[in-house]
PDB file of C-alpha atoms in Angstrom:
ATOM      1  CA  UNK A   1      17.705   1.837  19.027  1.00  0.00           C
ATOM      2  CA  UNK A   2      15.293   4.886  19.300  1.00  0.00           C
ATOM      3  CA  UNK A   3      12.682   3.912  16.864  1.00  0.00           C
ATOM      4  CA  UNK A   4      11.928   0.228  17.406  1.00  0.00           C
ATOM      5  CA  UNK A   5       8.564   0.270  15.650  1.00  0.00           C
ATOM      6  CA  UNK A   6      10.131   1.610  12.172  1.00  0.00           C
ATOM      7  CA  UNK A   7      10.687  -1.166   9.683  1.00  0.00           C
ATOM      8  CA  UNK A   8      13.272   0.465   7.122  1.00  0.00           C
ATOM      9  CA  UNK A   9      14.792  -1.509   4.360  1.00  0.00           C
ATOM     10  CA  UNK A  10      16.759  -1.348   1.264  1.00  0.00           C
ATOM     11  CA  UNK A  11      15.868  -2.671  -2.181  1.00  0.00           C
ATOM     12  CA  UNK A  12      17.889  -3.554  -5.142  1.00  0.00           C
ATOM     13  CA  UNK A  13      19.571  -0.663  -6.948  1.00  0.00           C
ATOM     14  CA  UNK A  14      17.443   1.735  -8.801  1.00  0.00           C
ATOM     15  CA  UNK A  15      19.561   1.110 -11.781  1.00  0.00           C
ATOM     16  CA  UNK A  16      17.314  -1.507 -13.515  1.00  0.00           C
ATOM     17  CA  UNK A  17      16.420   0.152 -16.707  1.00  0.00           C
ATOM     18  CA  UNK A  18      19.019   1.050 -19.547  1.00  0.00           C
ATOM     19  CA  UNK A  19      18.676   4.083 -21.642  1.00  0.00           C
ATOM     20  CA  UNK A  20      19.371   4.282 -25.507  1.00  0.00           C
ATOM     21  CA  UNK A  21      19.919   7.272 -27.474  1.00  0.00           C
ATOM     22  CA  UNK A  22      20.542   7.759 -31.140  1.00  0.00           C
ATOM     23  CA  UNK A  23      23.833   9.451 -30.459  1.00  0.00           C
ATOM     24  CA  UNK A  24      24.359  10.954 -33.991  1.00  0.00           C
ATOM     25  CA  UNK A  25      21.300  13.026 -33.499  1.00  0.00           C
ATOM     26  CA  UNK A  26      21.577  13.768 -29.797  1.00  0.00           C
ATOM     27  CA  UNK A  27      25.419  14.751 -29.803  1.00  0.00           C
ATOM     28  CA  UNK A  28      24.661  17.564 -32.262  1.00  0.00           C
ATOM     29  CA  UNK A  29      21.617  18.974 -30.448  1.00  0.00           C
ATOM     30  CA  UNK A  30      23.474  18.884 -27.031  1.00  0.00           C
ATOM     31  CA  UNK A  31      26.640  20.522 -28.205  1.00  0.00           C
ATOM     32  CA  UNK A  32      24.042  23.129 -29.501  1.00  0.00           C
ATOM     33  CA  UNK A  33      22.614  23.497 -26.174  1.00  0.00           C
ATOM     34  CA  UNK A  34      25.665  23.624 -24.152  1.00  0.00           C
ATOM     35  CA  UNK A  35      26.926  26.183 -26.368  1.00  0.00           C
ATOM     36  CA  UNK A  36      23.853  28.639 -25.467  1.00  0.00           C
ATOM     37  CA  UNK A  37      23.916  27.727 -21.707  1.00  0.00           C
ATOM     38  CA  UNK A  38      27.592  26.947 -21.150  1.00  0.00           C
ATOM     39  CA  UNK A  39      28.398  30.426 -19.677  1.00  0.00           C
ATOM     40  CA  UNK A  40      25.135  30.841 -17.823  1.00  0.00           C
ATOM     41  CA  UNK A  41      25.448  31.090 -14.105  1.00  0.00           C
ATOM     42  CA  UNK A  42      21.924  29.496 -13.247  1.00  0.00           C
ATOM     43  CA  UNK A  43      20.231  26.125 -12.927  1.00  0.00           C
ATOM     44  CA  UNK A  44      19.263  24.387 -16.373  1.00  0.00           C
ATOM     45  CA  UNK A  45      16.535  21.814 -16.458  1.00  0.00           C
ATOM     46  CA  UNK A  46      15.901  19.574 -19.172  1.00  0.00           C
ATOM     47  CA  UNK A  47      13.113  17.121 -19.895  1.00  0.00           C
ATOM     48  CA  UNK A  48      12.854  14.322 -22.522  1.00  0.00           C
ATOM     49  CA  UNK A  49       9.501  12.566 -23.360  1.00  0.00           C
ATOM     50  CA  UNK A  50       8.859   9.115 -24.345  1.00  0.00           C
ATOM     51  CA  UNK A  51       8.603  10.176 -28.099  1.00  0.00           C
ATOM     52  CA  UNK A  52      11.892  11.786 -27.904  1.00  0.00           C
ATOM     53  CA  UNK A  53      13.992   8.471 -26.822  1.00  0.00           C
ATOM     54  CA  UNK A  54      14.506   5.413 -28.974  1.00  0.00           C
ATOM     55  CA  UNK A  55      13.450   3.280 -26.211  1.00  0.00           C
ATOM     56  CA  UNK A  56      10.506   5.009 -24.899  1.00  0.00           C
ATOM     57  CA  UNK A  57      12.253   6.131 -21.523  1.00  0.00           C
ATOM     58  CA  UNK A  58      11.137   9.349 -20.061  1.00  0.00           C
ATOM     59  CA  UNK A  59      14.114  11.538 -18.456  1.00  0.00           C
ATOM     60  CA  UNK A  60      14.776  14.767 -16.683  1.00  0.00           C
ATOM     61  CA  UNK A  61      17.892  16.094 -15.416  1.00  0.00           C
ATOM     62  CA  UNK A  62      19.150  19.769 -14.089  1.00  0.00           C
ATOM     63  CA  UNK A  63      22.354  21.651 -12.865  1.00  0.00           C
ATOM     64  CA  UNK A  64      22.063  22.548  -9.611  1.00  0.00           C
ATOM     65  CA  UNK A  65      24.227  25.573  -9.761  1.00  0.00           C
ATOM     66  CA  UNK A  66      23.131  27.697  -6.630  1.00  0.00           C
ATOM     67  CA  UNK A  67      25.005  30.412  -5.561  1.00  0.00           C
ATOM     68  CA  UNK A  68      28.215  28.720  -4.246  1.00  0.00           C
ATOM     69  CA  UNK A  69      26.646  27.537  -1.241  1.00  0.00           C
ATOM     70  CA  UNK A  70      24.653  24.585  -2.356  1.00  0.00           C
ATOM     71  CA  UNK A  71      24.674  21.199  -0.572  1.00  0.00           C
ATOM     72  CA  UNK A  72      25.327  18.365  -2.999  1.00  0.00           C
ATOM     73  CA  UNK A  73      25.770  15.603  -0.803  1.00  0.00           C
ATOM     74  CA  UNK A  74      24.252  12.449  -2.545  1.00  0.00           C
ATOM     75  CA  UNK A  75      22.175  10.589   0.107  1.00  0.00           C
ATOM     76  CA  UNK A  76      20.186   7.511  -0.217  1.00  0.00           C
ATOM     77  CA  UNK A  77      16.895   7.239   1.877  1.00  0.00           C
ATOM     78  CA  UNK A  78      15.613   3.964   2.523  1.00  0.00           C
ATOM     79  CA  UNK A  79      11.951   2.689   2.138  1.00  0.00           C
ATOM     80  CA  UNK A  80      10.031   2.372   5.363  1.00  0.00           C
ATOM     81  CA  UNK A  81       6.989   1.148   7.048  1.00  0.00           C
ATOM     82  CA  UNK A  82       5.395   3.356   9.789  1.00  0.00           C
ATOM     83  CA  UNK A  83       3.270   2.762  12.533  1.00  0.00           C
ATOM     84  CA  UNK A  84      -0.236   4.219  12.705  1.00  0.00           C
ATOM     85  CA  UNK A  85      -0.303   7.672  14.152  1.00  0.00           C
ATOM     86  CA  UNK A  86       3.222   8.520  12.894  1.00  0.00           C
ATOM     87  CA  UNK A  87       4.067  12.237  12.127  1.00  0.00           C
ATOM     88  CA  UNK A  88       6.340  13.401   9.232  1.00  0.00           C
ATOM     89  CA  UNK A  89       8.467  16.322  10.520  1.00  0.00           C
ATOM     90  CA  UNK A  90       9.438  19.341   8.133  1.00  0.00           C
ATOM     91  CA  UNK A  91      12.799  20.845   8.486  1.00  0.00           C
ATOM     92  CA  UNK A  92      14.012  24.288   7.655  1.00  0.00           C
ATOM     93  CA  UNK A  93      15.642  24.246   4.375  1.00  0.00           C
ATOM     94  CA  UNK A  94      17.445  27.276   2.838  1.00  0.00           C
ATOM     95  CA  UNK A  95      18.772  25.373  -0.290  1.00  0.00           C
ATOM     96  CA  UNK A  96      22.180  26.020   1.031  1.00  0.00           C
ATOM     97  CA  UNK A  97      24.805  23.712   2.961  1.00  0.00           C
ATOM     98  CA  UNK A  98      24.407  22.113   5.278  1.00  0.00           C
ATOM     99  CA  UNK A  99      20.608  20.727   5.097  1.00  0.00           C
ATOM    100  CA  UNK A 100      19.245  18.309   7.542  1.00  0.00           C
ATOM    101  CA  UNK A 101      20.442  14.732   6.963  1.00  0.00           C
ATOM    102  CA  UNK A 102      19.452  12.439   9.667  1.00  0.00           C
ATOM    103  CA  UNK A 103      17.163   9.957  11.112  1.00  0.00           C
ATOM    104  CA  UNK A 104      13.977  11.461  11.625  1.00  0.00           C
ATOM    105  CA  UNK A 105      12.887  11.144   7.869  1.00  0.00           C
ATOM    106  CA  UNK A 106      13.558   7.447   7.733  1.00  0.00           C
ATOM    107  CA  UNK A 107      15.942   5.429  10.212  1.00  0.00           C
ATOM    108  CA  UNK A 108      18.888   5.896  12.451  1.00  0.00           C
ATOM    109  CA  UNK A 109      20.816   3.890   9.465  1.00  0.00           C
ATOM    110  CA  UNK A 110      21.142   7.298   8.008  1.00  0.00           C
ATOM    111  CA  UNK A 111      24.108   8.984   9.326  1.00  0.00           C
ATOM    112  CA  UNK A 112      23.611  12.557  10.532  1.00  0.00           C
ATOM    113  CA  UNK A 113      26.257  14.645   8.837  1.00  0.00           C
ATOM    114  CA  UNK A 114      28.424  17.336  10.823  1.00  0.00           C
ATOM    115  CA  UNK A 115      27.837  20.175  11.411  1.00  0.00           C
ATOM    116  CA  UNK A 116      24.902  19.770  13.596  1.00  0.00           C
ATOM    117  CA  UNK A 117      23.696  22.946  13.351  1.00  0.00           C
ATOM    118  CA  UNK A 118      22.769  25.381  10.545  1.00  0.00           C
ATOM    119  CA  UNK A 119      24.927  28.187   9.181  1.00  0.00           C
ATOM    120  CA  UNK A 120      23.984  31.878   8.726  1.00  0.00           C
ATOM    121  CA  UNK A 121      21.719  33.164  11.384  1.00  0.00           C
ATOM    122  CA  UNK A 122      18.867  30.664  10.701  1.00  0.00           C
ATOM    123  CA  UNK A 123      17.353  28.261  13.205  1.00  0.00           C
ATOM    124  CA  UNK A 124      20.351  27.256  15.222  1.00  0.00           C
ATOM    125  CA  UNK A 125      19.578  23.518  15.396  1.00  0.00           C
ATOM    126  CA  UNK A 126      18.331  21.026  13.120  1.00  0.00           C
ATOM    127  CA  UNK A 127      14.676  21.039  14.562  1.00  0.00           C
ATOM    128  CA  UNK A 128      11.413  20.545  12.862  1.00  0.00           C
ATOM    129  CA  UNK A 129       9.559  23.636  11.942  1.00  0.00           C
ATOM    130  CA  UNK A 130       6.945  23.921  14.623  1.00  0.00           C
ATOM    131  CA  UNK A 131       3.180  23.259  13.634  1.00  0.00           C
ATOM    132  CA  UNK A 132       4.512  22.004  10.139  1.00  0.00           C
ATOM    133  CA  UNK A 133       4.467  18.282  10.677  1.00  0.00           C
ATOM    134  CA  UNK A 134       1.973  16.113   8.724  1.00  0.00           C
ATOM    135  CA  UNK A 135       0.551  12.683   9.040  1.00  0.00           C
ATOM    136  CA  UNK A 136       2.984  10.170   7.807  1.00  0.00           C
ATOM    137  CA  UNK A 137       1.787   7.617   5.381  1.00  0.00           C
ATOM    138  CA  UNK A 138       1.993   3.923   5.929  1.00  0.00           C
ATOM    139  CA  UNK A 139       5.052   3.325   3.494  1.00  0.00           C
ATOM    140  CA  UNK A 140       7.430   5.474   1.978  1.00  0.00           C
ATOM    141  CA  UNK A 141       9.695   4.802  -0.912  1.00  0.00           C
ATOM    142  CA  UNK A 142      13.232   4.425  -1.286  1.00  0.00           C
ATOM    143  CA  UNK A 143      14.858   7.487  -2.954  1.00  0.00           C
ATOM    144  CA  UNK A 144      18.122   9.466  -3.592  1.00  0.00           C
ATOM    145  CA  UNK A 145      18.322  13.314  -2.902  1.00  0.00           C
ATOM    146  CA  UNK A 146      20.930  15.912  -2.819  1.00  0.00           C
ATOM    147  CA  UNK A 147      19.975  19.306  -2.132  1.00  0.00           C
ATOM    148  CA  UNK A 148      16.434  18.168  -3.660  1.00  0.00           C
ATOM    149  CA  UNK A 149      14.819  14.755  -4.110  1.00  0.00           C
ATOM    150  CA  UNK A 150      16.125  13.167  -7.367  1.00  0.00           C
ATOM    151  CA  UNK A 151      14.651   9.742  -8.147  1.00  0.00           C
ATOM    152  CA  UNK A 152      12.818   7.015  -6.219  1.00  0.00           C
ATOM    153  CA  UNK A 153      12.454   3.604  -6.588  1.00  0.00           C
ATOM    154  CA  UNK A 154       9.191   3.744  -8.902  1.00  0.00           C
ATOM    155  CA  UNK A 155      11.168   5.965 -11.203  1.00  0.00           C
ATOM    156  CA  UNK A 156       9.681   9.300 -10.136  1.00  0.00           C
ATOM    157  CA  UNK A 157      12.086  11.841 -11.010  1.00  0.00           C
ATOM    158  CA  UNK A 158      12.280  15.720 -10.505  1.00  0.00           C
ATOM    159  CA  UNK A 159      14.652  18.547 -11.934  1.00  0.00           C
ATOM    160  CA  UNK A 160      14.455  21.995 -10.064  1.00  0.00           C
ATOM    161  CA  UNK A 161      15.271  25.363 -11.140  1.00  0.00           C
ATOM    162  CA  UNK A 162      14.745  28.492  -9.047  1.00  0.00           C
ATOM    163  CA  UNK A 163      13.146  31.687 -10.523  1.00  0.00           C
ATOM    164  CA  UNK A 164      11.857  35.218  -9.539  1.00  0.00           C
ATOM    165  CA  UNK A 165       8.317  35.771  -8.249  1.00  0.00           C
ATOM    166  CA  UNK A 166       6.376  38.882  -7.677  1.00  0.00           C
ATOM    167  CA  UNK A 167       5.355  37.776  -3.945  1.00  0.00           C
ATOM    168  CA  UNK A 168       7.779  35.897  -1.454  1.00  0.00           C
ATOM    169  CA  UNK A 169       7.082  34.228   1.999  1.00  0.00           C
ATOM    170  CA  UNK A 170       9.388  33.818   5.043  1.00  0.00           C
ATOM    171  CA  UNK A 171       9.883  30.391   6.678  1.00  0.00           C
ATOM    172  CA  UNK A 172       7.932  29.638   9.847  1.00  0.00           C
ATOM    173  CA  UNK A 173       9.460  31.308  12.673  1.00  0.00           C
ATOM    174  CA  UNK A 174      11.839  33.456  10.896  1.00  0.00           C
ATOM    175  CA  UNK A 175      12.085  37.146  11.359  1.00  0.00           C
ATOM    176  CA  UNK A 176      11.773  39.525   8.512  1.00  0.00           C
ATOM    177  CA  UNK A 177      12.447  43.181   8.200  1.00  0.00           C
ATOM    178  CA  UNK A 178      10.028  44.742   5.821  1.00  0.00           C
ATOM    179  CA  UNK A 179      12.388  47.452   4.735  1.00  0.00           C
ATOM    180  CA  UNK A 180      15.942  46.818   5.972  1.00  0.00           C
ATOM    181  CA  UNK A 181      17.213  50.466   5.189  1.00  0.00           C
ATOM    182  CA  UNK A 182      14.762  51.828   7.746  1.00  0.00           C
ATOM    183  CA  UNK A 183      15.615  51.378  11.420  1.00  0.00           C
ATOM    184  CA  UNK A 184      12.135  51.799  12.423  1.00  0.00           C
ATOM    185  CA  UNK A 185      10.786  49.008   9.957  1.00  0.00           C
ATOM    186  CA  UNK A 186       8.419  46.603  11.438  1.00  0.00           C
ATOM    187  CA  UNK A 187       9.603  43.002  11.701  1.00  0.00           C
ATOM    188  CA  UNK A 188       7.361  40.273  10.656  1.00  0.00           C
ATOM    189  CA  UNK A 189       7.411  36.440  11.630  1.00  0.00           C
ATOM    190  CA  UNK A 190       7.432  34.062   8.953  1.00  0.00           C
ATOM    191  CA  UNK A 191       4.545  31.326   8.854  1.00  0.00           C
ATOM    192  CA  UNK A 192       5.395  29.136   5.605  1.00  0.00           C
ATOM    193  CA  UNK A 193       6.166  25.726   6.103  1.00  0.00           C
ATOM    194  CA  UNK A 194       7.660  24.209   2.778  1.00  0.00           C
ATOM    195  CA  UNK A 195      10.563  25.057   0.774  1.00  0.00           C
ATOM    196  CA  UNK A 196      11.087  23.361  -2.597  1.00  0.00           C
ATOM    197  CA  UNK A 197      13.661  20.969  -1.201  1.00  0.00           C
ATOM    198  CA  UNK A 198      11.204  19.535   1.375  1.00  0.00           C
ATOM    199  CA  UNK A 199       8.219  19.354  -1.043  1.00  0.00           C
ATOM    200  CA  UNK A 200      10.478  17.450  -3.529  1.00  0.00           C
ATOM    201  CA  UNK A 201      11.237  14.898  -0.552  1.00  0.00           C
ATOM    202  CA  UNK A 202       7.558  14.514   0.213  1.00  0.00           C
ATOM    203  CA  UNK A 203       6.897  13.557  -3.923  1.00  0.00           C
ATOM    204  CA  UNK A 204       9.853  11.218  -3.491  1.00  0.00           C
ATOM    205  CA  UNK A 205       8.617   9.283  -0.493  1.00  0.00           C
ATOM    206  CA  UNK A 206       5.026   8.999  -1.315  1.00  0.00           C
ATOM    207  CA  UNK A 207       4.315   8.930  -5.001  1.00  0.00           C
ATOM    208  CA  UNK A 208       4.905   6.662  -8.292  1.00  0.00           C
ATOM    209  CA  UNK A 209       3.066   9.179 -10.612  1.00  0.00           C
ATOM    210  CA  UNK A 210       4.172  12.667 -11.670  1.00  0.00           C
ATOM    211  CA  UNK A 211       0.490  13.843 -11.760  1.00  0.00           C
ATOM    212  CA  UNK A 212      -0.129  12.545  -8.348  1.00  0.00           C
ATOM    213  CA  UNK A 213       3.186  14.151  -6.810  1.00  0.00           C
ATOM    214  CA  UNK A 214       2.252  17.587  -8.486  1.00  0.00           C
ATOM    215  CA  UNK A 215      -1.182  17.561  -6.895  1.00  0.00           C
ATOM    216  CA  UNK A 216       0.111  16.585  -3.318  1.00  0.00           C
ATOM    217  CA  UNK A 217       3.026  18.767  -3.182  1.00  0.00           C
ATOM    218  CA  UNK A 218       1.038  21.915  -4.640  1.00  0.00           C
ATOM    219  CA  UNK A 219      -2.080  21.260  -1.957  1.00  0.00           C
ATOM    220  CA  UNK A 220       0.839  21.179   0.984  1.00  0.00           C
ATOM    221  CA  UNK A 221       2.309  24.681  -0.522  1.00  0.00           C
ATOM    222  CA  UNK A 222      -1.263  26.206  -0.848  1.00  0.00           C
ATOM    223  CA  UNK A 223      -2.611  24.896   2.581  1.00  0.00           C
ATOM    224  CA  UNK A 224       0.586  25.883   4.906  1.00  0.00           C
ATOM    225  CA  UNK A 225       2.805  27.954   2.768  1.00  0.00           C
ATOM    226  CA  UNK A 226       5.545  28.052   0.671  1.00  0.00           C
ATOM    227  CA  UNK A 227       8.782  30.071   1.140  1.00  0.00           C
ATOM    228  CA  UNK A 228      11.851  30.342  -1.387  1.00  0.00           C
ATOM    229  CA  UNK A 229      15.251  31.214  -1.139  1.00  0.00           C
ATOM    230  CA  UNK A 230      14.671  34.936  -1.353  1.00  0.00           C
ATOM    231  CA  UNK A 231      11.716  37.552  -1.279  1.00  0.00           C
ATOM    232  CA  UNK A 232      11.933  38.345  -5.102  1.00  0.00           C
ATOM    233  CA  UNK A 233      15.099  36.817  -6.799  1.00  0.00           C
ATOM    234  CA  UNK A 234      14.542  33.234  -5.707  1.00  0.00           C
ATOM    235  CA  UNK A 235      11.112  33.480  -4.204  1.00  0.00           C
ATOM    236  CA  UNK A 236       9.802  30.934  -6.856  1.00  0.00           C
ATOM    237  CA  UNK A 237      10.618  27.556  -8.221  1.00  0.00           C
ATOM    238  CA  UNK A 238       9.858  25.688 -11.245  1.00  0.00           C
ATOM    239  CA  UNK A 239       9.947  21.673 -11.332  1.00  0.00           C
ATOM    240  CA  UNK A 240      10.127  19.095 -13.998  1.00  0.00           C
ATOM    241  CA  UNK A 241       8.456  15.872 -12.730  1.00  0.00           C
ATOM    242  CA  UNK A 242       8.529  12.806 -14.407  1.00  0.00           C
ATOM    243  CA  UNK A 243       7.372   9.199 -14.323  1.00  0.00           C
ATOM    244  CA  UNK A 244       7.536   6.243 -16.399  1.00  0.00           C
ATOM    245  CA  UNK A 245       5.044   7.605 -18.867  1.00  0.00           C
ATOM    246  CA  UNK A 246       5.007  11.191 -18.667  1.00  0.00           C
ATOM    247  CA  UNK A 247       6.933  14.568 -18.287  1.00  0.00           C
ATOM    248  CA  UNK A 248       5.445  17.691 -16.683  1.00  0.00           C
TER     249      UNK A 248
END
């Protein structure tokens, strides 16, 4: 075992809570919503607070529409205890297939999915972004992820939708031509460490409260940079973050 000092384990399934809705009221509202958004080719996010559910549950969800290349593989990440001095690597995540799925974020019990290299002229191998790793916490929570972190064992949930932004950044180590139409245009090298994918994973691994998760991933994005899926359309992100008490 290449990581003999890591202690990772599975807890009981994260389906302990049952949710109850007033179907007579919810069905009409959901049908109206689906009529409005059913033909849209974009992510749709929904949050439901405690006052809107019959049992006081807090919910969030989203459609991960992407642009035809999303990576929807549903992967369980086990909870882990980490030895002092461990570092948490950060991998390049363009929001497309294939994303990194492997042992460096938890344990070798997570199978690494083929292909083993990225597609589309990005970094050729699944290697951590240089200089982006952060100190690992002593314990990380069990959670489920697909393209983004979804839900952890503490019932922290995330829903995501990409959006446009005035400014955009480039991932660390990536080349970016300032004006692709100009053959003499200068080329800049990206410095940003975090995509929305990797930030959502940090939230899942470390937090049980939505407020704490928001503060933490916001701090990381400010300190070492955030990059989106594009430089205008797709350069920004919105998240709905929920816990057992609140929706943000």
